Amino acid sequence: LGGGIFLVPALTLLFKLPIRVAVGTSLIGVIATSAGVASVSRPGRGADIGLALRLELATTAGALLGSLVAGLLSAQALAFVFAGIVLATAIYTYGKTRRKPGPATEADLEALFRTDYRPTHWPAGLSLATLAGALSGLSGVGGGFIKVPVMYSVMDIPLGVATATSNFMVGITAAASALVYYSRGDIHPFVVVPTALGVFLGAITGARLASRLKVGVLRKGLIGLLVLVAIQMVWKGLNGN
Amino acid sequence: LKHASLKQVIAARTIPPIENYGRQMALTVRRVSRIVAGLALLLMVGGQLASWVGARTPDAAGTLMAQLPGPPAASFHMLFGAQTLRSPYGVMSLGILALAVLPTISVILILVDNLRARRWQEALVAAGVVAILVLSSVIGP
């Protein structure tokens, strides 16, 4: 996770900040997460960099478009868009919990990261990558919940490679939107700086702890939290505050 | 590894990466990420501390919290002025901008790597991504 799915609701619901400021802050948070992980582990590990950059042509263009549209939408509309994205993330995470437990044998691991694949269905892949970028620009999330299924199910990329490639792409997509939010005056240092520092330290700690955590338990807690956040954001959209 | 998730497997480094770009380039990207992120953090922390000291109130942090979100970050035009480093607010804005351009720097490094290796098509794709990122910094209102 890039962290945006938690940051935007935390900043809007707990700190009562305008949603556009929260989204701008979240985008810098996503970049901080990406930078934090890149500084402790080898950047792009397991990722297909060529595929990532080809998809980024579409994703960054979508992010640019999404962040420009975000400047035109009302706060209520943005709250509804965000609630929809949170629900989609909850459904995606639920789908993950229902899959069989992770790879057990070396052969399974090799299948996840096999190198003999050839990406297919480029037009559909690029179109959906543009959508992922647009949603990232609108809501401040990384968009991995769209990119991974698109690469895996539509473009026939092995799941391991798709996940690593999506992780590599998150910071680049967020950068395209963040610069638009910066130019528009939606980045506020007194909000962004403490958030980015916390996120950066959290990302480094998380990257070091990743191999020791019980992901199944975390995912179940996450689903509950996401559903609560979605309800809160719909409520916020309906009440307009 | 029996019950490990995909991300845990990646984190545990049990899988060799696809070598799309050389090991040296991966290490260079990591080194540059550390330097730029370190610089950004230094500027942001320094600016934040200076703004608290500058507030000269017993409860500067609380005062700032009450004023959130505060003023927006300095515009690109102001950032490149001579006064930027004299103001905590300018220093913080500079730190945020350094963090925001970090992914662009990574893509530029990959672009350079592709140019050096004469992988023209890959270089063109990376150049396209850099162009969109640069466009995003000038297209905003």
mmCIF file of C-alpha atoms in Angstrom:
data_model
loop_
_atom_site.group_PDB
_atom_site.id
_atom_site.type_symbol
_atom_site.label_atom_id
_atom_site.label_comp_id
_atom_site.label_asym_id
_atom_site.label_seq_id
_atom_site.Cartn_x
_atom_site.Cartn_y
_atom_site.Cartn_z
ATOM 1 C CA LEU A 1 0.000 0.000 0.000
ATOM 2 C CA GLY A 2 1.171 3.518 -0.795
ATOM 3 C CA GLY A 3 -0.584 4.821 2.317
ATOM 4 C CA GLY A 4 -3.028 7.191 0.619
ATOM 5 C CA ILE A 5 -5.985 5.001 1.487
ATOM 6 C CA PHE A 6 -5.345 5.822 5.193
ATOM 7 C CA LEU A 7 -3.919 9.325 4.906
ATOM 8 C CA VAL A 8 -6.811 10.974 3.063
ATOM 9 C CA PRO A 9 -9.509 9.831 5.524
ATOM 10 C CA ALA A 10 -7.258 10.536 8.518
ATOM 11 C CA LEU A 11 -6.576 14.086 7.377
ATOM 12 C CA THR A 12 -10.156 14.863 6.361
ATOM 13 C CA LEU A 13 -12.066 13.065 9.124
ATOM 14 C CA LEU A 14 -9.701 13.534 12.092
ATOM 15 C CA PHE A 15 -7.953 16.816 11.260
ATOM 16 C CA LYS A 16 -10.912 18.327 9.346
ATOM 17 C CA LEU A 17 -8.727 19.433 6.451
ATOM 18 C CA PRO A 18 -10.161 20.161 2.983
ATOM 19 C CA ILE A 19 -10.128 17.000 0.860
ATOM 20 C CA ARG A 20 -7.918 18.541 -1.857
ATOM 21 C CA VAL A 21 -5.261 19.387 0.748
ATOM 22 C CA ALA A 22 -5.558 15.824 2.087
ATOM 23 C CA VAL A 23 -5.141 14.342 -1.402
ATOM 24 C CA GLY A 24 -2.087 16.552 -2.126
ATOM 25 C CA THR A 25 -0.550 15.563 1.213
ATOM 26 C CA SER A 26 -1.305 11.918 0.516
ATOM 27 C CA LEU A 27 0.460 12.062 -2.852
ATOM 28 C CA ILE A 28 3.630 13.372 -1.188
ATOM 29 C CA GLY A 29 3.138 10.596 1.403
ATOM 30 C CA VAL A 30 2.983 7.990 -1.377
ATOM 31 C CA ILE A 31 6.259 9.341 -2.806
ATOM 32 C CA ALA A 32 7.799 9.279 0.688
ATOM 33 C CA THR A 33 6.734 5.627 1.073
ATOM 34 C CA SER A 34 8.240 4.773 -2.294
ATOM 35 C CA ALA A 35 11.468 6.662 -1.473
ATOM 36 C CA GLY A 36 11.675 5.027 1.945
ATOM 37 C CA VAL A 37 11.353 1.524 0.500
ATOM 38 C CA ALA A 38 13.784 2.320 -2.355
ATOM 39 C CA SER A 39 16.380 3.533 0.123
ATOM 40 C CA VAL A 40 16.451 0.283 2.135
ATOM 41 C CA SER A 41 15.842 -2.349 -0.543
ATOM 42 C CA ARG A 42 16.981 -2.684 -4.105
ATOM 43 C CA PRO A 43 14.650 -0.515 -6.253
ATOM 44 C CA GLY A 44 12.641 -2.449 -8.817
ATOM 45 C CA ARG A 45 13.447 -5.887 -7.331
ATOM 46 C CA GLY A 46 11.510 -8.453 -9.333
ATOM 47 C CA ALA A 47 9.884 -5.727 -11.443
ATOM 48 C CA ASP A 48 9.807 -5.499 -15.218
ATOM 49 C CA ILE A 49 11.169 -1.976 -15.635
ATOM 50 C CA GLY A 50 10.507 -1.858 -19.394
ATOM 51 C CA LEU A 51 6.853 -2.816 -18.865
ATOM 52 C CA ALA A 52 6.581 -0.386 -15.938
ATOM 53 C CA LEU A 53 7.781 2.562 -18.003
ATOM 54 C CA ARG A 54 5.533 1.681 -20.964
ATOM 55 C CA LEU A 55 2.530 1.545 -18.646
ATOM 56 C CA GLU A 56 3.728 4.723 -16.933
ATOM 57 C CA LEU A 57 3.286 6.605 -20.229
ATOM 58 C CA ALA A 58 -0.439 5.930 -19.821
ATOM 59 C CA THR A 59 -0.577 6.098 -16.020
ATOM 60 C CA THR A 60 1.233 9.441 -15.653
ATOM 61 C CA ALA A 61 -0.921 10.925 -18.440
ATOM 62 C CA GLY A 62 -4.014 9.680 -16.571
ATOM 63 C CA ALA A 63 -2.654 11.032 -13.291
ATOM 64 C CA LEU A 64 -2.092 14.424 -14.894
ATOM 65 C CA LEU A 65 -5.658 14.429 -16.193
ATOM 66 C CA GLY A 66 -7.094 13.191 -12.871
ATOM 67 C CA SER A 67 -5.286 15.834 -10.834
ATOM 68 C CA LEU A 68 -6.477 18.590 -13.181
ATOM 69 C CA VAL A 69 -10.074 17.313 -12.962
ATOM 70 C CA ALA A 70 -9.766 17.170 -9.151
ATOM 71 C CA GLY A 71 -9.325 20.941 -9.206
ATOM 72 C CA LEU A 72 -12.719 21.296 -10.896
ATOM 73 C CA LEU A 73 -14.761 18.851 -8.790
ATOM 74 C CA SER A 74 -16.549 19.790 -5.566
ATOM 75 C CA ALA A 75 -15.333 18.424 -2.224
ATOM 76 C CA GLN A 76 -18.481 16.280 -1.989
ATOM 77 C CA ALA A 77 -17.850 14.685 -5.389
ATOM 78 C CA LEU A 78 -14.238 13.947 -4.400
ATOM 79 C CA ALA A 79 -15.455 12.353 -1.150
ATOM 80 C CA PHE A 80 -17.752 10.040 -3.140
ATOM 81 C CA VAL A 81 -14.961 9.128 -5.592
ATOM 82 C CA PHE A 82 -12.692 8.337 -2.643
ATOM 83 C CA ALA A 83 -15.384 6.226 -0.942
ATOM 84 C CA GLY A 84 -15.760 4.198 -4.162
ATOM 85 C CA ILE A 85 -12.005 3.643 -4.356
ATOM 86 C CA VAL A 86 -11.837 2.569 -0.707
ATOM 87 C CA LEU A 87 -14.635 0.049 -1.276
ATOM 88 C CA ALA A 88 -12.887 -1.302 -4.394
ATOM 89 C CA THR A 89 -9.684 -1.699 -2.353
ATOM 90 C CA ALA A 90 -11.628 -3.542 0.374
ATOM 91 C CA ILE A 91 -13.096 -5.935 -2.220
ATOM 92 C CA TYR A 92 -9.656 -6.472 -3.798
ATOM 93 C CA THR A 93 -8.110 -7.172 -0.372
ATOM 94 C CA TYR A 94 -10.966 -9.564 0.466
ATOM 95 C CA GLY A 95 -10.281 -11.407 -2.806
ATOM 96 C CA LYS A 96 -6.646 -11.790 -1.740
ATOM 97 C CA THR A 97 -7.608 -13.327 1.611
ATOM 98 C CA ARG A 98 -9.666 -15.987 -0.175
ATOM 99 C CA ARG A 99 -6.758 -17.136 -2.336
ATOM 100 C CA LYS A 100 -4.854 -20.216 -1.213
ATOM 101 C CA PRO A 101 -1.896 -19.515 1.122
ATOM 102 C CA GLY A 102 1.292 -18.230 -0.477
ATOM 103 C CA PRO A 103 3.760 -20.183 -2.555
ATOM 104 C CA ALA A 104 4.977 -23.389 -0.994
ATOM 105 C CA THR A 105 7.550 -24.784 -3.366
ATOM 106 C CA GLU A 106 10.433 -23.452 -5.394
ATOM 107 C CA ALA A 107 8.456 -24.312 -8.550
ATOM 108 C CA ASP A 108 5.555 -22.099 -7.384
ATOM 109 C CA LEU A 109 7.952 -19.257 -6.659
ATOM 110 C CA GLU A 110 9.546 -19.624 -10.070
ATOM 111 C CA ALA A 111 6.084 -19.528 -11.697
ATOM 112 C CA LEU A 112 5.314 -16.246 -9.912
ATOM 113 C CA PHE A 113 8.473 -14.691 -11.303
ATOM 114 C CA ARG A 114 8.918 -16.639 -14.548
ATOM 115 C CA THR A 115 10.674 -14.660 -17.267
ATOM 116 C CA ASP A 116 9.279 -16.361 -20.385
ATOM 117 C CA TYR A 117 6.103 -14.257 -20.527
ATOM 118 C CA ARG A 118 5.125 -11.848 -23.253
ATOM 119 C CA PRO A 119 2.688 -9.030 -22.335
ATOM 120 C CA THR A 120 -0.564 -9.216 -24.318
ATOM 121 C CA HIS A 121 -3.650 -7.010 -24.853
ATOM 122 C CA TRP A 122 -1.713 -3.753 -24.815
ATOM 123 C CA PRO A 123 -4.642 -1.467 -25.782
ATOM 124 C CA ALA A 124 -6.772 -2.739 -22.871
ATOM 125 C CA GLY A 125 -3.780 -2.685 -20.501
ATOM 126 C CA LEU A 126 -2.849 0.881 -21.400
ATOM 127 C CA SER A 127 -6.474 2.068 -21.170
ATOM 128 C CA LEU A 128 -6.904 0.595 -17.702
ATOM 129 C CA ALA A 129 -3.499 1.946 -16.642
ATOM 130 C CA THR A 130 -4.729 5.409 -17.671
ATOM 131 C CA LEU A 131 -7.810 4.864 -15.495
ATOM 132 C CA ALA A 132 -5.586 3.801 -12.573
ATOM 133 C CA GLY A 133 -3.531 6.980 -13.010
ATOM 134 C CA ALA A 134 -6.643 9.162 -13.225
ATOM 135 C CA LEU A 135 -8.019 7.673 -9.990
ATOM 136 C CA SER A 136 -4.638 8.203 -8.329
ATOM 137 C CA GLY A 137 -4.663 11.853 -9.381
ATOM 138 C CA LEU A 138 -8.241 12.296 -8.171
ATOM 139 C CA SER A 139 -7.911 10.577 -4.830
ATOM 140 C CA GLY A 140 -4.225 10.449 -3.813
ATOM 141 C CA VAL A 141 -3.979 6.642 -3.710
ATOM 142 C CA GLY A 142 -1.268 4.607 -5.465
ATOM 143 C CA GLY A 143 -3.653 2.644 -7.698
ATOM 144 C CA GLY A 144 -2.030 -0.773 -7.206
ATOM 145 C CA PHE A 145 -5.447 -2.360 -6.693
ATOM 146 C CA ILE A 146 -6.138 -1.700 -10.403
ATOM 147 C CA LYS A 147 -2.654 -2.134 -11.874
ATOM 148 C CA VAL A 148 -1.894 -5.567 -10.402
ATOM 149 C CA PRO A 149 -5.136 -7.261 -11.593
ATOM 150 C CA VAL A 150 -4.805 -5.562 -15.008
ATOM 151 C CA MET A 151 -1.242 -6.805 -15.505
ATOM 152 C CA TYR A 152 -2.034 -10.263 -14.168
ATOM 153 C CA SER A 153 -5.478 -10.946 -15.663
ATOM 154 C CA VAL A 154 -5.501 -8.799 -18.808
ATOM 155 C CA MET A 155 -1.852 -8.660 -19.894
ATOM 156 C CA ASP A 156 -0.804 -12.174 -18.783
ATOM 157 C CA ILE A 157 2.065 -11.012 -16.573
ATOM 158 C CA PRO A 158 3.059 -13.459 -13.769
ATOM 159 C CA LEU A 159 1.577 -12.311 -10.451
ATOM 160 C CA GLY A 160 4.943 -11.791 -8.725
ATOM 161 C CA VAL A 161 6.268 -9.652 -11.550
ATOM 162 C CA ALA A 162 2.972 -7.702 -11.720
ATOM 163 C CA THR A 163 3.088 -6.915 -7.980
ATOM 164 C CA ALA A 164 6.734 -5.834 -8.027
ATOM 165 C CA THR A 165 6.179 -3.772 -11.191
ATOM 166 C CA SER A 166 3.167 -2.029 -9.634
ATOM 167 C CA ASN A 167 5.198 -1.223 -6.502
ATOM 168 C CA PHE A 168 7.911 0.296 -8.685
ATOM 169 C CA MET A 169 5.332 2.440 -10.540
ATOM 170 C CA VAL A 170 3.522 3.927 -7.534
ATOM 171 C CA GLY A 171 5.982 6.747 -6.760
ATOM 172 C CA ILE A 172 6.288 7.822 -10.411
ATOM 173 C CA THR A 173 2.503 8.041 -10.845
ATOM 174 C CA ALA A 174 2.133 10.023 -7.608
ATOM 175 C CA ALA A 175 4.875 12.448 -8.711
ATOM 176 C CA ALA A 176 2.924 13.450 -11.840
ATOM 177 C CA SER A 177 -0.134 14.363 -9.755
ATOM 178 C CA ALA A 178 1.816 15.852 -6.839
ATOM 179 C CA LEU A 179 3.433 18.468 -9.056
ATOM 180 C CA VAL A 180 0.002 19.612 -10.317
ATOM 181 C CA TYR A 181 -1.304 19.837 -6.729
ATOM 182 C CA TYR A 182 1.845 21.780 -5.799
ATOM 183 C CA SER A 183 1.355 24.284 -8.630
ATOM 184 C CA ARG A 184 -2.315 24.704 -7.671
ATOM 185 C CA GLY A 185 -1.469 25.560 -4.050
ATOM 186 C CA ASP A 186 -2.925 22.382 -2.521
ATOM 187 C CA ILE A 187 0.362 21.376 -0.856
ATOM 188 C CA HIS A 188 0.667 22.946 2.602
ATOM 189 C CA PRO A 189 4.082 22.549 4.299
ATOM 190 C CA PHE A 190 2.734 22.548 7.861
ATOM 191 C CA VAL A 191 0.568 19.534 6.991
ATOM 192 C CA VAL A 192 2.830 17.794 4.478
ATOM 193 C CA VAL A 193 6.113 17.911 6.406
ATOM 194 C CA PRO A 194 5.037 16.060 9.595
ATOM 195 C CA THR A 195 3.015 13.605 7.484
ATOM 196 C CA ALA A 196 5.877 12.870 5.066
ATOM 197 C CA LEU A 197 8.346 12.394 7.933
ATOM 198 C CA GLY A 198 6.030 9.930 9.684
ATOM 199 C CA VAL A 199 5.258 8.068 6.474
ATOM 200 C CA PHE A 200 8.949 7.862 5.530
ATOM 201 C CA LEU A 201 9.917 6.368 8.885
ATOM 202 C CA GLY A 202 6.902 4.039 8.763
ATOM 203 C CA ALA A 203 7.819 2.831 5.262
ATOM 204 C CA ILE A 204 11.404 2.038 6.282
ATOM 205 C CA THR A 205 10.192 0.177 9.382
ATOM 206 C CA GLY A 206 7.516 -1.665 7.379
ATOM 207 C CA ALA A 207 9.991 -2.705 4.663
ATOM 208 C CA ARG A 208 12.269 -4.181 7.347
ATOM 209 C CA LEU A 209 9.416 -5.947 9.163
ATOM 210 C CA ALA A 210 7.578 -7.174 6.036
ATOM 211 C CA SER A 211 8.968 -10.701 6.144
ATOM 212 C CA ARG A 212 8.008 -11.190 9.828
ATOM 213 C CA LEU A 213 4.408 -9.940 9.879
ATOM 214 C CA LYS A 214 1.290 -12.111 9.749
ATOM 215 C CA VAL A 215 -0.217 -10.734 6.572
ATOM 216 C CA GLY A 216 -3.490 -12.695 6.880
ATOM 217 C CA VAL A 217 -4.371 -11.052 10.214
ATOM 218 C CA LEU A 218 -3.375 -7.605 8.933
ATOM 219 C CA ARG A 219 -5.533 -8.026 5.829
ATOM 220 C CA LYS A 220 -8.653 -8.939 7.842
ATOM 221 C CA GLY A 221 -8.207 -5.877 10.058
ATOM 222 C CA LEU A 222 -7.580 -3.763 6.988
ATOM 223 C CA ILE A 223 -10.852 -4.848 5.315
ATOM 224 C CA GLY A 224 -12.869 -3.832 8.385
ATOM 225 C CA LEU A 225 -11.090 -0.496 8.574
ATOM 226 C CA LEU A 226 -11.598 0.193 4.848
ATOM 227 C CA VAL A 227 -15.347 -0.477 5.056
ATOM 228 C CA LEU A 228 -15.612 1.926 8.021
ATOM 229 C CA VAL A 229 -13.629 4.572 6.143
ATOM 230 C CA ALA A 230 -15.837 4.183 3.042
ATOM 231 C CA ILE A 231 -18.993 4.691 5.148
ATOM 232 C CA GLN A 232 -17.455 7.775 6.798
ATOM 233 C CA MET A 233 -16.472 9.253 3.432
ATOM 234 C CA VAL A 234 -19.973 8.671 1.972
ATOM 235 C CA TRP A 235 -21.392 10.357 5.099
ATOM 236 C CA LYS A 236 -18.997 13.252 4.612
ATOM 237 C CA GLY A 237 -20.024 13.546 0.962
ATOM 238 C CA LEU A 238 -23.729 13.555 1.860
ATOM 239 C CA ASN A 239 -23.310 16.120 4.618
ATOM 240 C CA GLY A 240 -20.889 18.266 2.657
ATOM 241 C CA ASN A 241 -18.551 18.978 5.571
ATOM 242 C CA LEU B 1 8.205 -19.879 2.941
ATOM 243 C CA LYS B 2 5.266 -22.225 3.279
ATOM 244 C CA HIS B 3 2.722 -19.585 4.268
ATOM 245 C CA ALA B 4 4.562 -16.523 3.035
ATOM 246 C CA SER B 5 2.638 -13.933 1.048
ATOM 247 C CA LEU B 6 3.890 -12.597 -2.236
ATOM 248 C CA LYS B 7 5.166 -9.365 -0.741
ATOM 249 C CA GLN B 8 6.914 -11.289 2.016
ATOM 250 C CA VAL B 9 8.639 -13.394 -0.617
ATOM 251 C CA ILE B 10 9.810 -10.263 -2.417
ATOM 252 C CA ALA B 11 10.918 -8.728 0.872
ATOM 253 C CA ALA B 12 12.745 -11.906 1.873
ATOM 254 C CA ARG B 13 14.783 -11.623 -1.323
ATOM 255 C CA THR B 14 14.357 -15.238 -2.233
ATOM 256 C CA ILE B 15 13.712 -14.463 -5.880
ATOM 257 C CA PRO B 16 16.373 -13.120 -8.207
ATOM 258 C CA PRO B 17 15.195 -9.905 -9.861
ATOM 259 C CA ILE B 18 14.607 -9.689 -13.582
ATOM 260 C CA GLU B 19 17.687 -7.879 -14.762
ATOM 261 C CA ASN B 20 16.022 -5.250 -16.913
ATOM 262 C CA TYR B 21 18.700 -2.863 -15.991
ATOM 263 C CA GLY B 22 22.140 -3.580 -14.598
ATOM 264 C CA ARG B 23 22.890 -4.188 -10.951
ATOM 265 C CA GLN B 24 25.084 -1.114 -11.010
ATOM 266 C CA MET B 25 22.167 1.061 -12.151
ATOM 267 C CA ALA B 26 19.905 -0.382 -9.432
ATOM 268 C CA LEU B 27 22.538 0.512 -6.846
ATOM 269 C CA THR B 28 22.920 3.981 -8.349
ATOM 270 C CA VAL B 29 19.143 4.537 -8.160
ATOM 271 C CA ARG B 30 19.202 3.434 -4.506
ATOM 272 C CA ARG B 31 22.168 5.689 -3.721
ATOM 273 C CA VAL B 32 20.556 8.696 -5.383
ATOM 274 C CA SER B 33 17.239 7.917 -3.634
ATOM 275 C CA ARG B 34 19.048 7.987 -0.297
ATOM 276 C CA ILE B 35 20.851 11.245 -1.056
ATOM 277 C CA VAL B 36 17.820 13.131 -2.399
ATOM 278 C CA ALA B 37 15.412 11.736 0.219
ATOM 279 C CA GLY B 38 17.983 12.561 2.937
ATOM 280 C CA LEU B 39 18.321 16.106 1.638
ATOM 281 C CA ALA B 40 14.539 16.484 1.434
ATOM 282 C CA LEU B 41 14.120 15.233 5.007
ATOM 283 C CA LEU B 42 16.888 17.535 6.251
ATOM 284 C CA LEU B 43 15.240 20.555 4.627
ATOM 285 C CA MET B 44 11.795 19.604 5.907
ATOM 286 C CA VAL B 45 12.933 18.917 9.488
ATOM 287 C CA GLY B 46 15.132 22.015 9.514
ATOM 288 C CA GLY B 47 12.319 24.191 8.209
ATOM 289 C CA GLN B 48 9.830 22.793 10.684
ATOM 290 C CA LEU B 49 12.156 23.299 13.652
ATOM 291 C CA ALA B 50 13.041 26.809 12.510
ATOM 292 C CA SER B 51 9.367 27.688 12.167
ATOM 293 C CA TRP B 52 8.698 26.512 15.732
ATOM 294 C CA VAL B 53 11.641 28.497 17.082
ATOM 295 C CA GLY B 54 10.616 31.477 14.955
ATOM 296 C CA ALA B 55 7.090 31.448 16.364
ATOM 297 C CA ARG B 56 8.583 32.454 19.766
ATOM 298 C CA THR B 57 5.615 31.250 21.752
ATOM 299 C CA PRO B 58 5.678 28.772 24.638
ATOM 300 C CA ASP B 59 3.342 26.483 22.718
ATOM 301 C CA ALA B 60 4.520 26.992 19.144
ATOM 302 C CA ALA B 61 3.577 23.491 18.039
ATOM 303 C CA GLY B 62 0.075 23.881 19.426
ATOM 304 C CA THR B 63 -0.283 27.264 17.750
ATOM 305 C CA LEU B 64 0.713 25.767 14.417
ATOM 306 C CA MET B 65 -1.737 22.898 14.867
ATOM 307 C CA ALA B 66 -4.528 25.397 15.444
ATOM 308 C CA GLN B 67 -3.648 27.185 12.218
ATOM 309 C CA LEU B 68 -3.660 24.102 9.987
ATOM 310 C CA PRO B 69 -3.497 23.797 7.041
ATOM 311 C CA GLY B 70 -1.477 27.050 7.061
ATOM 312 C CA PRO B 71 -0.224 28.752 3.907
ATOM 313 C CA PRO B 72 0.344 26.739 0.711
ATOM 314 C CA ALA B 73 3.893 25.846 -0.338
ATOM 315 C CA ALA B 74 5.950 28.541 -2.038
ATOM 316 C CA SER B 75 5.399 28.794 -5.781
ATOM 317 C CA PHE B 76 8.097 27.528 -8.168
ATOM 318 C CA HIS B 77 8.865 31.169 -9.030
ATOM 319 C CA MET B 78 9.419 32.101 -5.367
ATOM 320 C CA LEU B 79 11.471 28.972 -4.658
ATOM 321 C CA PHE B 80 14.184 29.962 -7.066
ATOM 322 C CA GLY B 81 14.511 33.418 -5.504
ATOM 323 C CA ALA B 82 17.415 34.419 -3.258
ATOM 324 C CA GLN B 83 15.244 34.617 -0.116
ATOM 325 C CA THR B 84 14.150 30.962 -0.090
ATOM 326 C CA LEU B 85 16.792 29.624 2.285
ATOM 327 C CA ARG B 86 16.256 32.491 4.739
ATOM 328 C CA SER B 87 12.680 31.514 5.432
ATOM 329 C CA PRO B 88 11.713 28.269 7.236
ATOM 330 C CA TYR B 89 8.630 28.135 5.074
ATOM 331 C CA GLY B 90 10.758 28.364 1.891
ATOM 332 C CA VAL B 91 13.122 25.672 3.210
ATOM 333 C CA MET B 92 10.200 23.322 3.917
ATOM 334 C CA SER B 93 8.766 23.986 0.460
ATOM 335 C CA LEU B 94 12.157 23.201 -1.073
ATOM 336 C CA GLY B 95 12.278 19.903 0.879
ATOM 337 C CA ILE B 96 8.804 18.944 -0.343
ATOM 338 C CA LEU B 97 9.773 19.745 -3.921
ATOM 339 C CA ALA B 98 12.978 17.673 -3.611
ATOM 340 C CA LEU B 99 10.878 14.695 -2.493
ATOM 341 C CA ALA B 100 8.333 15.286 -5.283
ATOM 342 C CA VAL B 101 10.983 15.238 -8.021
ATOM 343 C CA LEU B 102 12.769 12.138 -6.669
ATOM 344 C CA PRO B 103 10.805 9.672 -8.896
ATOM 345 C CA THR B 104 11.614 11.867 -11.929
ATOM 346 C CA ILE B 105 15.316 11.635 -11.067
ATOM 347 C CA SER B 106 15.040 7.812 -10.921
ATOM 348 C CA VAL B 107 13.474 7.723 -14.393
ATOM 349 C CA ILE B 108 16.169 10.079 -15.725
ATOM 350 C CA LEU B 109 18.846 7.673 -14.383
ATOM 351 C CA ILE B 110 17.122 4.775 -16.193
ATOM 352 C CA LEU B 111 16.957 6.934 -19.339
ATOM 353 C CA VAL B 112 20.706 7.597 -19.130
ATOM 354 C CA ASP B 113 21.379 3.886 -18.567
ATOM 355 C CA ASN B 114 19.375 3.011 -21.685
ATOM 356 C CA LEU B 115 21.108 5.670 -23.749
ATOM 357 C CA ARG B 116 24.513 4.389 -22.673
ATOM 358 C CA ALA B 117 23.527 0.818 -23.582
ATOM 359 C CA ARG B 118 22.093 2.052 -26.921
ATOM 360 C CA ARG B 119 18.654 0.628 -26.117
ATOM 361 C CA TRP B 120 16.978 3.345 -28.148
ATOM 362 C CA GLN B 121 13.384 2.162 -27.856
ATOM 363 C CA GLU B 122 13.633 1.814 -24.057
ATOM 364 C CA ALA B 123 15.298 5.231 -23.900
ATOM 365 C CA LEU B 124 12.456 6.776 -25.915
ATOM 366 C CA VAL B 125 9.848 5.336 -23.519
ATOM 367 C CA ALA B 126 11.757 6.654 -20.483
ATOM 368 C CA ALA B 127 12.100 10.052 -22.199
ATOM 369 C CA GLY B 128 8.322 10.084 -22.752
ATOM 370 C CA VAL B 129 7.687 9.484 -19.036
ATOM 371 C CA VAL B 130 10.155 12.240 -18.092
ATOM 372 C CA ALA B 131 8.418 14.584 -20.556
ATOM 373 C CA ILE B 132 5.001 13.957 -18.945
ATOM 374 C CA LEU B 133 6.469 14.497 -15.464
ATOM 375 C CA VAL B 134 8.057 17.784 -16.567
ATOM 376 C CA LEU B 135 4.783 18.793 -18.247
ATOM 377 C CA SER B 136 2.920 18.155 -14.983
ATOM 378 C CA SER B 137 5.064 20.745 -13.215
ATOM 379 C CA VAL B 138 4.250 23.466 -15.741
ATOM 380 C CA ILE B 139 0.657 22.617 -16.629
ATOM 381 C CA GLY B 140 -0.855 23.398 -13.207
ATOM 382 C CA PRO B 141 -2.854 26.610 -12.834
#
